[in-house]
Coordinates of N, CA and C in Angstrom, one line a residue:
M15 N -12.4 24.9 -5.2 CA -13.8 25.2 -5.2 C -14.4 24.4 -6.3
N16 N -15.8 24.1 -6.3 CA -16.5 23.3 -7.2 C -16.5 24.0 -8.6
P17 N -16.1 23.3 -9.6 CA -16.0 23.8 -11.0 C -17.4 24.5 -11.4
E18 N -18.5 23.8 -11.1 CA -19.8 24.4 -11.5 C -20.0 25.8 -10.9
I19 N -19.6 25.9 -9.6 CA -19.8 27.1 -8.8 C -18.9 28.2 -9.4
E20 N -17.7 27.8 -9.8 CA -16.7 28.7 -10.4 C -17.3 29.2 -11.8
F21 N -17.9 28.3 -12.5 CA -18.4 28.7 -13.8 C -19.5 29.7 -13.6
E22 N -20.5 29.4 -12.7 CA -21.7 30.3 -12.5 C -21.1 31.7 -12.0
L23 N -20.1 31.7 -11.1 CA -19.5 33.0 -10.7 C -19.0 33.7 -11.8
M24 N -18.2 33.1 -12.7 CA -17.6 33.8 -13.9 C -18.7 34.3 -14.8
K25 N -19.8 33.5 -14.9 CA -20.9 34.0 -15.8 C -21.5 35.3 -15.2
S26 N -21.8 35.3 -14.0 CA -22.4 36.4 -13.3 C -21.5 37.7 -13.3
Q27 N -20.2 37.4 -13.1 CA -19.2 38.5 -13.2 C -19.2 39.1 -14.7
A28 N -19.2 38.3 -15.6 CA -19.2 38.7 -16.9 C -20.4 39.5 -17.3
S29 N -21.6 39.1 -16.9 CA -22.8 39.9 -17.2 C -22.8 41.2 -16.5
E30 N -22.3 41.2 -15.3 CA -22.1 42.6 -14.5 C -21.2 43.4 -15.3
L31 N -20.1 42.9 -15.8 CA -19.2 43.8 -16.6 C -19.8 44.3 -17.8
R32 N -20.5 43.4 -18.5 CA -21.3 43.8 -19.7 C -22.3 44.9 -19.4
R33 N -23.0 44.7 -18.3 CA -24.0 45.8 -17.9 C -23.3 47.1 -17.6
A34 N -22.2 47.0 -16.9 CA -21.5 48.2 -16.5 C -20.9 48.9 -17.8
A35 N -20.4 48.1 -18.7 CA -19.9 48.7 -20.0 C -21.0 49.4 -20.8
A36 N -22.1 48.8 -20.9 CA -23.4 49.4 -21.6 C -23.7 50.7 -21.0
H37 N -23.7 50.7 -19.6 CA -24.1 51.9 -18.9 C -23.1 53.0 -19.2
H38 N -21.8 52.6 -19.1 CA -20.7 53.6 -19.4 C -20.8 54.1 -20.8
R39 N -21.1 53.3 -21.7 CA -21.3 53.8 -23.1 C -22.5 54.8 -23.3
R40 N -23.6 54.5 -22.6 CA -24.8 55.4 -22.7 C -24.4 56.7 -22.0
V41 N -23.7 56.7 -20.9 CA -23.3 57.9 -20.3 C -22.4 58.8 -21.2
L42 N -21.4 58.1 -21.8 CA -20.5 58.8 -22.7 C -21.2 59.4 -23.9
E43 N -22.2 58.6 -24.5 CA -22.9 59.1 -25.6 C -23.8 60.3 -25.1
A44 N -24.4 60.3 -24.0 CA -25.2 61.4 -23.5 C -24.4 62.6 -23.3
E45 N -23.1 62.4 -22.7 CA -22.3 63.6 -22.5 C -21.8 64.2 -23.8
R46 N -21.6 63.3 -24.8 CA -21.2 63.8 -26.1 C -22.4 64.6 -26.8
G47 N -23.6 64.0 -26.6 CA -24.7 64.7 -27.1 C -25.0 66.0 -26.5
N48 N -24.7 66.1 -25.1 CA -25.0 67.3 -24.4 C -24.0 68.4 -24.9
K49 N -22.8 68.0 -25.2 CA -21.9 69.0 -25.7 C -22.3 69.6 -27.1
S50 N -22.8 68.7 -27.9 CA -23.1 69.2 -29.3 C -24.4 69.9 -29.4
E51 N -25.4 69.4 -28.6 CA -26.7 70.0 -28.8 C -27.5 70.3 -27.6
R52 N -26.9 70.3 -26.4 CA -27.5 70.8 -25.1 C -28.8 70.1 -24.8
R53 N -29.0 68.8 -25.0 CA -30.1 68.2 -24.6 C -29.8 67.4 -23.3
S54 N -30.8 67.4 -22.4 CA -30.6 66.7 -21.2 C -30.4 65.2 -21.3
F55 N -29.6 64.7 -20.4 CA -29.3 63.3 -20.3 C -30.6 62.4 -20.3
F56 N -31.5 62.8 -19.3 CA -32.7 62.2 -19.1 C -33.6 62.3 -20.3
G57 N -33.7 63.4 -20.9 CA -34.5 63.6 -22.1 C -34.1 62.7 -23.2
K58 N -32.7 62.6 -23.3 CA -32.2 61.7 -24.4 C -32.5 60.2 -24.1
R59 N -32.4 59.8 -22.8 CA -32.7 58.4 -22.5 C -34.1 58.1 -22.7
R60 N -35.1 59.0 -22.5 CA -36.5 58.7 -22.7 C -36.8 58.4 -24.1
T61 N -36.1 59.1 -25.1 CA -36.4 58.8 -26.5 C -35.8 57.5 -27.0
S62 N -34.7 57.1 -26.4 CA -34.1 55.9 -26.9 C -34.7 54.6 -26.5

C-alpha cells in the first residue's frame, strides 16, 4: 500500500482511539460522581 495512505490511515485511527478514550474517561468520571453525589450524567456534562 502507498506509504502516504498508510500514514493517513494511522493518523485517523489514532484520533478515533483518542476520542474513544476521552469518552470513556468522561463516562467513568460521571459514574464515579453519581455514586458519591447522585447527580445525573447529563446534568454533570452540561456544567463542564
